[in-house]
Coordinates of C-alpha atoms and ligand atoms in Angstrom, one line a residue:
X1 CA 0.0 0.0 0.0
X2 CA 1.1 3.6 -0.9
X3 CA 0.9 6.6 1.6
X4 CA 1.5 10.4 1.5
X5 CA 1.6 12.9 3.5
X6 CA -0.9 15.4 4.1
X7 CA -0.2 18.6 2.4
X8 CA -1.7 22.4 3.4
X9 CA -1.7 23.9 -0.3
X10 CA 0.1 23.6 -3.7
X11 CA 1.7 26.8 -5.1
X12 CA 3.5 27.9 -8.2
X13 CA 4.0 27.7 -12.0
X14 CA 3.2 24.5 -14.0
X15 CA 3.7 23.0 -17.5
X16 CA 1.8 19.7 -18.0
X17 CA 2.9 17.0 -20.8
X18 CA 1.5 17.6 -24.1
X19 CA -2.1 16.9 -25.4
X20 CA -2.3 13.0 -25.6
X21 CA -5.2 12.8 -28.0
X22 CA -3.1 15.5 -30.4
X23 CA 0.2 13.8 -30.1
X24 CA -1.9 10.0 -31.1
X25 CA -3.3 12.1 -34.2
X26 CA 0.0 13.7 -35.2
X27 CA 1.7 10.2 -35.3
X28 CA -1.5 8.8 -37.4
X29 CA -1.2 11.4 -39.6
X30 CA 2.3 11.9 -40.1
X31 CA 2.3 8.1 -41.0
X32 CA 0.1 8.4 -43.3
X33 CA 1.6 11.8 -45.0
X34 CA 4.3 10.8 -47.6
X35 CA 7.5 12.7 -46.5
X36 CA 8.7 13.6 -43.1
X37 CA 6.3 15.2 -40.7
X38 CA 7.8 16.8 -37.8
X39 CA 6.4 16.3 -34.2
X40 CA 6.7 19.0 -31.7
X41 CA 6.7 18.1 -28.2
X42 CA 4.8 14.8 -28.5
X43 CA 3.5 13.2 -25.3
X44 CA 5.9 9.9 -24.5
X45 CA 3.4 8.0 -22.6
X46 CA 2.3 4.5 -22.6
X47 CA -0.9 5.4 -24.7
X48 CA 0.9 7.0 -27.6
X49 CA 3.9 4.6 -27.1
X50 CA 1.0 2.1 -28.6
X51 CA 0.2 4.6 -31.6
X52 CA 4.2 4.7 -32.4
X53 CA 4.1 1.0 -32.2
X54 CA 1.7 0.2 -34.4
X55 CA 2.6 3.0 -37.4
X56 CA 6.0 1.4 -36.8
X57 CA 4.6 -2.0 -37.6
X58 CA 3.4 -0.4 -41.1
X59 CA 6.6 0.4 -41.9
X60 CA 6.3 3.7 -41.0
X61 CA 9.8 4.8 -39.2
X62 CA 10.0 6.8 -36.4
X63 CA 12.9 9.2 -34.8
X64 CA 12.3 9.9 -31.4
X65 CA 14.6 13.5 -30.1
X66 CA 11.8 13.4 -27.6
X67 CA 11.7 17.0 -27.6
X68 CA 10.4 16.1 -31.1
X69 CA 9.5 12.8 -33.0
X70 CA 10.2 13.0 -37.0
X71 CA 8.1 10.7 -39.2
X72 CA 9.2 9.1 -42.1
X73 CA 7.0 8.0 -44.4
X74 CA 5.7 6.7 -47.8
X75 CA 2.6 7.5 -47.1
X76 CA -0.8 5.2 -46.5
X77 CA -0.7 3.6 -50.0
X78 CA 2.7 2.0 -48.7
X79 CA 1.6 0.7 -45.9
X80 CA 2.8 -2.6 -45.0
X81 CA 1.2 -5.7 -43.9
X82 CA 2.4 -5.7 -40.4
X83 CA 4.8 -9.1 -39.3
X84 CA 2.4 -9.6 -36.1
X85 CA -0.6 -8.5 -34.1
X86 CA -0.9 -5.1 -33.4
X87 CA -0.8 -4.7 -30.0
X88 CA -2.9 -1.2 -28.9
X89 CA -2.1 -1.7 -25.1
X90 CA -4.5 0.2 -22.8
X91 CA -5.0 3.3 -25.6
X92 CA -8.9 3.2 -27.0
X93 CA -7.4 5.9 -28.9
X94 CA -5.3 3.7 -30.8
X95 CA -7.3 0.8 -31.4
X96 CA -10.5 3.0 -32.7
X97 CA -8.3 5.7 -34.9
X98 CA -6.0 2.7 -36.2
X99 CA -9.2 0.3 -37.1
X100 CA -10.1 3.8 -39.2
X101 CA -7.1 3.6 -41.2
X102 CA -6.3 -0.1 -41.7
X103 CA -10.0 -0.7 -43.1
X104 CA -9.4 0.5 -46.6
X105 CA -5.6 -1.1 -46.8
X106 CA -5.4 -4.2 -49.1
X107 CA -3.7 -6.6 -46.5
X108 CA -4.8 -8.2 -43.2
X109 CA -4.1 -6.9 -40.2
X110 CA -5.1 -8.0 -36.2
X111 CA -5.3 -5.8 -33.3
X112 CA -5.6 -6.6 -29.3
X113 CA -4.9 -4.5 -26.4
X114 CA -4.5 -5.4 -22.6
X115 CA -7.1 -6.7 -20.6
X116 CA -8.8 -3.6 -20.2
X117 CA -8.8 -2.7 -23.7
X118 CA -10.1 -6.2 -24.4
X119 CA -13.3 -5.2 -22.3
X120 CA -14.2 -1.8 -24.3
X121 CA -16.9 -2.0 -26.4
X122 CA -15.7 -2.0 -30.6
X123 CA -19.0 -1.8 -31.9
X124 CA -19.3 1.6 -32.5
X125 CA -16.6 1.5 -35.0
X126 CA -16.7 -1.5 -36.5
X127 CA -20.4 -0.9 -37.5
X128 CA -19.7 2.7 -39.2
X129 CA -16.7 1.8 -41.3
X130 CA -18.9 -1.9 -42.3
X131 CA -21.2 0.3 -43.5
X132 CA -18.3 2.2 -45.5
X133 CA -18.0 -1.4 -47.1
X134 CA -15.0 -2.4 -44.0
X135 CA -14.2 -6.1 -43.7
X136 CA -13.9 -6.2 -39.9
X137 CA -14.7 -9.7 -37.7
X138 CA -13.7 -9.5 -34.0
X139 CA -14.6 -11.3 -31.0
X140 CA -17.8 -11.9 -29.9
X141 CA -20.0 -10.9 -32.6
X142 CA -18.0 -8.0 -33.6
X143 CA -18.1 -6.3 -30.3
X144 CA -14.1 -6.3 -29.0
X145 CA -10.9 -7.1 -29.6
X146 CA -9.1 -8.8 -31.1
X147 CA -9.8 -7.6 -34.0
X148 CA -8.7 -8.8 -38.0
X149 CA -9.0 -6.3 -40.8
X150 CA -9.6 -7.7 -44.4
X151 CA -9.2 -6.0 -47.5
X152 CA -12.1 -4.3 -48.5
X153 CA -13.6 -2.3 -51.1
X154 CA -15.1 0.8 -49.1
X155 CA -17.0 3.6 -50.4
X156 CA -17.2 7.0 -49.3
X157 CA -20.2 7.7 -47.5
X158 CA -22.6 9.4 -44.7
X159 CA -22.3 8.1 -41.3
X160 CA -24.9 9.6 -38.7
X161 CA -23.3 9.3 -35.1
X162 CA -24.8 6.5 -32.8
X163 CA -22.3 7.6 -29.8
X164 CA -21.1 10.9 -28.6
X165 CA -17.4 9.7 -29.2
X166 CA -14.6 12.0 -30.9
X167 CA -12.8 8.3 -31.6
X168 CA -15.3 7.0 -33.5
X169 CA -15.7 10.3 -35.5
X170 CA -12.0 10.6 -36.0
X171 CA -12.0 6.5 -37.5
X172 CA -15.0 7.2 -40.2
X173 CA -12.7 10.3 -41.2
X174 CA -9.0 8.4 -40.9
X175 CA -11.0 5.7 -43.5
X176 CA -13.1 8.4 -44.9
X177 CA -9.8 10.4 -46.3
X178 CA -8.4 7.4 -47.8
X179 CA -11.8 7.2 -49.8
X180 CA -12.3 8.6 -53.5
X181 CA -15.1 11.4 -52.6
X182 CA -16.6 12.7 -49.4
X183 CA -17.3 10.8 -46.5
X184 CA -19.4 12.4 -44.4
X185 CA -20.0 12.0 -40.4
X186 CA -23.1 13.5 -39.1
X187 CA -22.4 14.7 -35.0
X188 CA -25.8 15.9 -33.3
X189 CA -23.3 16.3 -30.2
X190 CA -20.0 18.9 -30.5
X191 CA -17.0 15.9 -29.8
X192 CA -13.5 17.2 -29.5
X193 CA -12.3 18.6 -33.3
X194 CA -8.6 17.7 -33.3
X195 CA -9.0 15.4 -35.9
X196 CA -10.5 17.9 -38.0
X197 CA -8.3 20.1 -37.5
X198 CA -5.0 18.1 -37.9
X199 CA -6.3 17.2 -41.8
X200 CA -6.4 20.5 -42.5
X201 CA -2.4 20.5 -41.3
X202 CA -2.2 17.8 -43.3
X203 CA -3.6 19.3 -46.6
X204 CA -6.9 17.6 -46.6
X205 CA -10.3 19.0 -47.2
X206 CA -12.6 18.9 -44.3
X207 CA -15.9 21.0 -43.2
X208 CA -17.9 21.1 -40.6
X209 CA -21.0 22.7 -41.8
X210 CA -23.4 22.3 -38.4
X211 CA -22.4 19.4 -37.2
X212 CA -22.2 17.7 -40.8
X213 CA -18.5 16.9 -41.1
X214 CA -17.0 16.3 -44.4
X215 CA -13.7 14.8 -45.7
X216 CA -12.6 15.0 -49.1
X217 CA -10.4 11.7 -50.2
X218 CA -6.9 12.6 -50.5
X219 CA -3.6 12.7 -50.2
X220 CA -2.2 13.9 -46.5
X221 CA 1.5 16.0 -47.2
X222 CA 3.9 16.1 -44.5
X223 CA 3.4 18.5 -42.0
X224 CA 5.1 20.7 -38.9
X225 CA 2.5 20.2 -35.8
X226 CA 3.2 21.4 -32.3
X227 CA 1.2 19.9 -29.7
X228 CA 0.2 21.8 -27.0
X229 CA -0.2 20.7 -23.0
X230 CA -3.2 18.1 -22.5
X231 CA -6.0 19.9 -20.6
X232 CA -7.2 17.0 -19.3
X233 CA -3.9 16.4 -17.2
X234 CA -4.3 20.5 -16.1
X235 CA -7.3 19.5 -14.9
X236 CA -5.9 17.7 -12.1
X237 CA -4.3 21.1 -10.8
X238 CA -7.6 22.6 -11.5
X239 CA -8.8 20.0 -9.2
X240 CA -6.0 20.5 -6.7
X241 CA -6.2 24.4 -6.5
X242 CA -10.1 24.4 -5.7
X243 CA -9.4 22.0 -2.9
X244 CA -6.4 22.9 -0.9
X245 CA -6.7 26.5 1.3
X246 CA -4.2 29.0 0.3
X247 CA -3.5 27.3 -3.3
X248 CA -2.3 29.4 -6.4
X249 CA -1.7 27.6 -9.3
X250 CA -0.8 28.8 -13.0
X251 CA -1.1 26.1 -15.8
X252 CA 1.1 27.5 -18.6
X253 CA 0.7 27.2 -21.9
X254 CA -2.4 24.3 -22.0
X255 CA -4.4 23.6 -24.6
X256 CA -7.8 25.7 -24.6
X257 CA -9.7 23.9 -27.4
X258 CA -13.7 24.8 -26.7
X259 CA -14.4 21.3 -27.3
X260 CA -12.4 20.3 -24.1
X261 CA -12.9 23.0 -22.0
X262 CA -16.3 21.8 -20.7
X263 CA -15.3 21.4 -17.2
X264 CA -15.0 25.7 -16.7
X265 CA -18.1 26.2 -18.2
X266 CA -19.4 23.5 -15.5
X267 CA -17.6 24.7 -12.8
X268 CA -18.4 28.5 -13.5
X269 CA -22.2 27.3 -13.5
X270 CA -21.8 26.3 -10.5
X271 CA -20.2 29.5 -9.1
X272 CA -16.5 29.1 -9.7
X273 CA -15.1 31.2 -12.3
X274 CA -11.1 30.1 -13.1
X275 CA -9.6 32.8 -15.6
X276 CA -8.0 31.7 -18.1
X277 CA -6.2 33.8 -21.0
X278 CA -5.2 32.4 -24.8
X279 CA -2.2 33.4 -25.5
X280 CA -1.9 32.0 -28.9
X281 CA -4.6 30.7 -31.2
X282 CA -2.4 29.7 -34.7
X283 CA -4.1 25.7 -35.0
X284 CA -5.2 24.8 -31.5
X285 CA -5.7 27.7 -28.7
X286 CA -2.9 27.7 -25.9
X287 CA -2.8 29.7 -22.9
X288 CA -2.6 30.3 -18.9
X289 CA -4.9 29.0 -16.2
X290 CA -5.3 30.7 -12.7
X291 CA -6.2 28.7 -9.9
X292 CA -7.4 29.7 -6.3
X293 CA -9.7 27.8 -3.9
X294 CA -13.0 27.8 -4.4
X295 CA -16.2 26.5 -3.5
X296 CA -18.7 24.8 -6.0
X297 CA -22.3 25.7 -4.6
X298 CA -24.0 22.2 -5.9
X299 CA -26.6 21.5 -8.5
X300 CA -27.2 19.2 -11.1
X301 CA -24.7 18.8 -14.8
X302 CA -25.5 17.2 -17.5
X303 CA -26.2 17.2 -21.0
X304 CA -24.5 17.9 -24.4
X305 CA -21.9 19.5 -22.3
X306 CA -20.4 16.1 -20.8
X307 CA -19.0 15.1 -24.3
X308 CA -16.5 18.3 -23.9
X309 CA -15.4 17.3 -20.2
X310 CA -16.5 13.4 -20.2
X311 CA -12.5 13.0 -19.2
X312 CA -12.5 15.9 -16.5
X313 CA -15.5 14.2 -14.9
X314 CA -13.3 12.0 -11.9
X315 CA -12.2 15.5 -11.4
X316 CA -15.2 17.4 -10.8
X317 CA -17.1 14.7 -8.8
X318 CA -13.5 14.8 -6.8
X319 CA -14.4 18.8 -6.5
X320 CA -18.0 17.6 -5.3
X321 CA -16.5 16.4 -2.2
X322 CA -15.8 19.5 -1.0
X323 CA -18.8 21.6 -2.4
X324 CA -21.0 23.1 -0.4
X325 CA -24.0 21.3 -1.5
X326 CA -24.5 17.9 -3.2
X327 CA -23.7 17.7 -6.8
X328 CA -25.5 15.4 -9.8
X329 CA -24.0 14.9 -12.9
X330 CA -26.1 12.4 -15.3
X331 CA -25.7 11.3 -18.5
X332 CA -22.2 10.7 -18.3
X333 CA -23.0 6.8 -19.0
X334 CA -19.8 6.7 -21.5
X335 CA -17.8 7.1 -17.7
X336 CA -18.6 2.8 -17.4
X337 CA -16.8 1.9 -20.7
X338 CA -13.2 4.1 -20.1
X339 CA -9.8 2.7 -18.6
X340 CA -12.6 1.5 -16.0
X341 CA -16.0 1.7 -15.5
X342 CA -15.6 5.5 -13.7
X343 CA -18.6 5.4 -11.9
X344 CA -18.2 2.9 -10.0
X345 CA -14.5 3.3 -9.1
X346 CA -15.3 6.7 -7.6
X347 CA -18.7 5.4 -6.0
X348 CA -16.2 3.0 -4.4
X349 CA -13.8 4.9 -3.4
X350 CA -15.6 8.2 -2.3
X351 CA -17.9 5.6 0.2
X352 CA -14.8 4.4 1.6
X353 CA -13.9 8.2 2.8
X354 CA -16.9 8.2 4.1
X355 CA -19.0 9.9 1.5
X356 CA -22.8 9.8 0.7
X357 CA -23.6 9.0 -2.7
X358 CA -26.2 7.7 -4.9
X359 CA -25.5 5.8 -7.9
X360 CA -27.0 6.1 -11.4
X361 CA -26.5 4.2 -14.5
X362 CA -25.3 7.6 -16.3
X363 CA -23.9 9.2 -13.3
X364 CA -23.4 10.1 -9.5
X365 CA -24.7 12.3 -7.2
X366 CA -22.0 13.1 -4.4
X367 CA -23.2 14.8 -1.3
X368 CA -20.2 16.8 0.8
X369 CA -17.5 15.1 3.2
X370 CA -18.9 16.3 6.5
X371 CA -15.7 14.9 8.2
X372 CA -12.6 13.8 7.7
X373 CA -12.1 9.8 7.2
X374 CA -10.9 8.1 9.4
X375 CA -8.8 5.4 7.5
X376 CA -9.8 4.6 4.1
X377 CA -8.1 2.4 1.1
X378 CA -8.7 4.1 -2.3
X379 CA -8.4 1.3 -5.6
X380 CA -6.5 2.2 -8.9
X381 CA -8.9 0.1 -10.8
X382 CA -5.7 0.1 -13.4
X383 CA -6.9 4.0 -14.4
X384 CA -4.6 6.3 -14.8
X385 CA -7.1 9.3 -14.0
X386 CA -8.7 7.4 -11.0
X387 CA -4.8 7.3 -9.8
X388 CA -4.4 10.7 -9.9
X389 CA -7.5 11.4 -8.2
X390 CA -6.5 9.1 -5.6
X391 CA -3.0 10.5 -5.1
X392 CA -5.0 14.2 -4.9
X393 CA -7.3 12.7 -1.8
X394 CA -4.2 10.9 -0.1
X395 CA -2.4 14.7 0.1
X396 CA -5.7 16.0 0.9
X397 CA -6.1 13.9 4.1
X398 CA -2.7 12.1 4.7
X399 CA -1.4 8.2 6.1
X400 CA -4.9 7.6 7.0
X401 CA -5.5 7.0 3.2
X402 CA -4.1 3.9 1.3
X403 CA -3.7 3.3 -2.4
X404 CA -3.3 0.4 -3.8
X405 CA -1.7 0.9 -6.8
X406 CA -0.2 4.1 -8.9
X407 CA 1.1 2.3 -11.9
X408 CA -1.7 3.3 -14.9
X409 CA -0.2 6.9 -14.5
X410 CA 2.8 6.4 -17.2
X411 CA -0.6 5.8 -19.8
X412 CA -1.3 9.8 -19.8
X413 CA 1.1 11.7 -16.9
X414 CA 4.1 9.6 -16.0
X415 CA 6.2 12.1 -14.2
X416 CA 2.1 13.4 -12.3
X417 CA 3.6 12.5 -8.8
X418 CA 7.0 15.0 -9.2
X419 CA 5.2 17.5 -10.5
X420 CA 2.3 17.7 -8.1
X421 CA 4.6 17.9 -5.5
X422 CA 6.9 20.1 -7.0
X423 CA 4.2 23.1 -6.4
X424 CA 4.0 21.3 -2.4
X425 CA 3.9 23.6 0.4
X426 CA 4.4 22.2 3.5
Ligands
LIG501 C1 -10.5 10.7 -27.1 C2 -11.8 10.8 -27.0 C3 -12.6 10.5 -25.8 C4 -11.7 10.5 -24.6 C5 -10.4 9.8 -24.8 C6 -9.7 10.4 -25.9 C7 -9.8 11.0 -28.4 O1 -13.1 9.2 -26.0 O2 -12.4 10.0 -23.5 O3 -9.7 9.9 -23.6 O4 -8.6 11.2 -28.4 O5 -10.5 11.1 -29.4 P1 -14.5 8.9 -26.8 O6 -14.3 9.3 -28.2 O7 -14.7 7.4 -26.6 O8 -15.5 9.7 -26.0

């Protein structure tokens, strides 16, 4: 079991890794460019470790500088069949955006993940790119991995969205681009736009007229992208400075996309307004976050808003804890199928502090610590965002809280506990 101690607030400057969804796209695309695309500080985690695997596989080569990955590549059409099993790890990411881009190759291809992966529902992609024409079988009944890809003859086409899910959007357009024509991918719900963004980097043609998303078929050309820091790993601070008396917390240079910024338009509903500034707005918006402790008053979230925070959701049912009146959020039902089912690992864990909450199938309503636990063991559940809640609530309350387990934090934050700490004041 892992302790910490109790800390009284966390002060200073911070610079979070770089955007993990961005840096899996910018390694997709770059493979699939024909030249040599240059990667600006790329996240090195676990998760887009997978992604550099499995382009790598295609015969795709990779420098890593770290400070900067450079892709070389003969584009998608060269593609090769890959010597073994694509293995996709713990990154949804990967497996969804990479099942987009092998469906239209003329070889066969398999890919699996880790136990977790291997529990994530597959449907939603293997359904829209099937009815692009895809040859996809996968275990039972097409629902999860392992998957095999067969060469297919697919046809662009119009796909209306069955899940609020940016990865299954971003797969229909990763085939879709490959396609002669315009593939279309209809979105009644705003999901994070990187995707459609990065193909314009690329070269590609691709609108979003009201939610009706086009791609154009062609070639991507090499590109320069610069990835900015991930929001969702800001959040954590975000988290942190609302919780801990006396904080003050800057987040430099994060990522400020509006389709991942949900959680401040939550949290200022609910009476906490964090400034924020952009700074710079060339491909993706960047800029500064001020933190101070605050106090949500309560109330009820939900809505079309979720898909724009559905990862900063651990962190404000965290912030619930220490609201000043109980807090709902609903319709966050995606929470069951991430790393873990979410709602449950926080039902579990904020119960063992001592908390009152009521369950939902699409959410949680968490009512206010009214004292401090008294010892409590908090579970990992082999999620990387559950761990860094947990490590947040052991600093928050000190030995008398127990994890189990930190090691999921290398998928999106590796160096999380150094840096927290870092900004420690004792
Ligand atoms: C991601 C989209 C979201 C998010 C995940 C990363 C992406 O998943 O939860 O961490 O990079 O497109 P869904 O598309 O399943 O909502």
């Amino acid at each position: 079991m892992i302790t910490f101690d109790k800390c009284k607030s966390f002060k200073g400057k911070i610079n979070v890794p770089s955007d993990k969804s961005i840096t899996h796209r910018a390694v997709i695309m770059g493979a699939m460019a024909d030249g040599v695309t240059v990667v600006r500080n790329p996240l090195l985690s676990r998760d887009t470790i997978a992604t550099m695997n499995a382009v790598q596989q295609l015969g795709v080569n990779i420098v890593n500088e770290r400070s900067r990955l450079l892709i070389h590549s003969e584009g998608v059409k060269n593609f090769k069949e890959p010597y073994d099993v694509i293995n996709c790890d713990n990154s949804g990411t990967t497996a969804r955006l990479m099942m987009g881009v092998l469906s239209p190759c003329n070889f066969y291809s398999v890919l699996t993940g880790d136990p977790s992966l291997l529990r994530r529902p597959m449907a939603r992609v293997i359904k829209p790119l099937s009815v692009l024409g895809a040859d996809i079988r996968s275990k039972d009944n097409n629902k999860y991995l392992p998957a095999t890809i067969l060469p297919a003859d697919m046809k662009a086409g119009e796909i209306i969205a069955e899940v609020k899910s940016a990865q299954v959007k971003s797969s229909v357009l990763l085939a879709g681009v490959q396609l002669e024509g315009i593939t279309t991918y209809v979105e009644k719900t705003p999901t994070r736009d990187h995707t459609e963004r990065m193909l314009k980097a690329f070269g590609i043609k691709c609108e979003n007229n009201q939610g009706r998303i086009s791609v154009t078929g062609g070639d991507l050309v090499q590109a320069k992208i610069d990835v900015p820091a991930d929001f969702s790993s800001a959040a954590f601070y975000i988290g942190a400075g609302l919780i801990f008396e006396g904080s003050e917390i800057v987040i430099e240079n994060c990522g400020l996309n509006p389709s991942r910024i949900g959680l401040l338009t939550v949290l200022k509903e609910l009476g906490v307004d964090i400034k924020y500034e952009i700074t710079n707005d060339e491909y993706e918006p960047i800029g500064n976050i001020y933190v101070t402790p605050a106090q949500i008053k309560g109330g009820k979230v939900g809505g079309d808003i979720i898909a724009n925070m559905i990862d900063e959701i651990p962190v404000l049912a965290m912030i619930g804890l220490f609201g000043q009146a109980p807090l709902e959020i609903r319709d966050a039902k995606e929470l069951r199928v991430k790393e873990s089912d979410r709602i449950a690992a926080l039902i579990n864990n904020f119960k063992a502090l001592g908390a009152e909450i009521e369950e939902y199938e699409d959410g949680l309503k968490i009512y206010p610590l009214i004292k401090e636990p008294e010892k409590a063991t908090l579970l990992a559940y082999d999620d990387h965002r559950i761990s860094m809640i947990n490590i947040i609530l052991a600093k928050k309350f000190g030995v008398k809280v127990l994890l189990d387990n930190i090691a999921s934090l290398d998928v999106s934050y590796p160096e999380f506990i150094g840096d927290l700490l870092s900004l420690e004041e004792k």
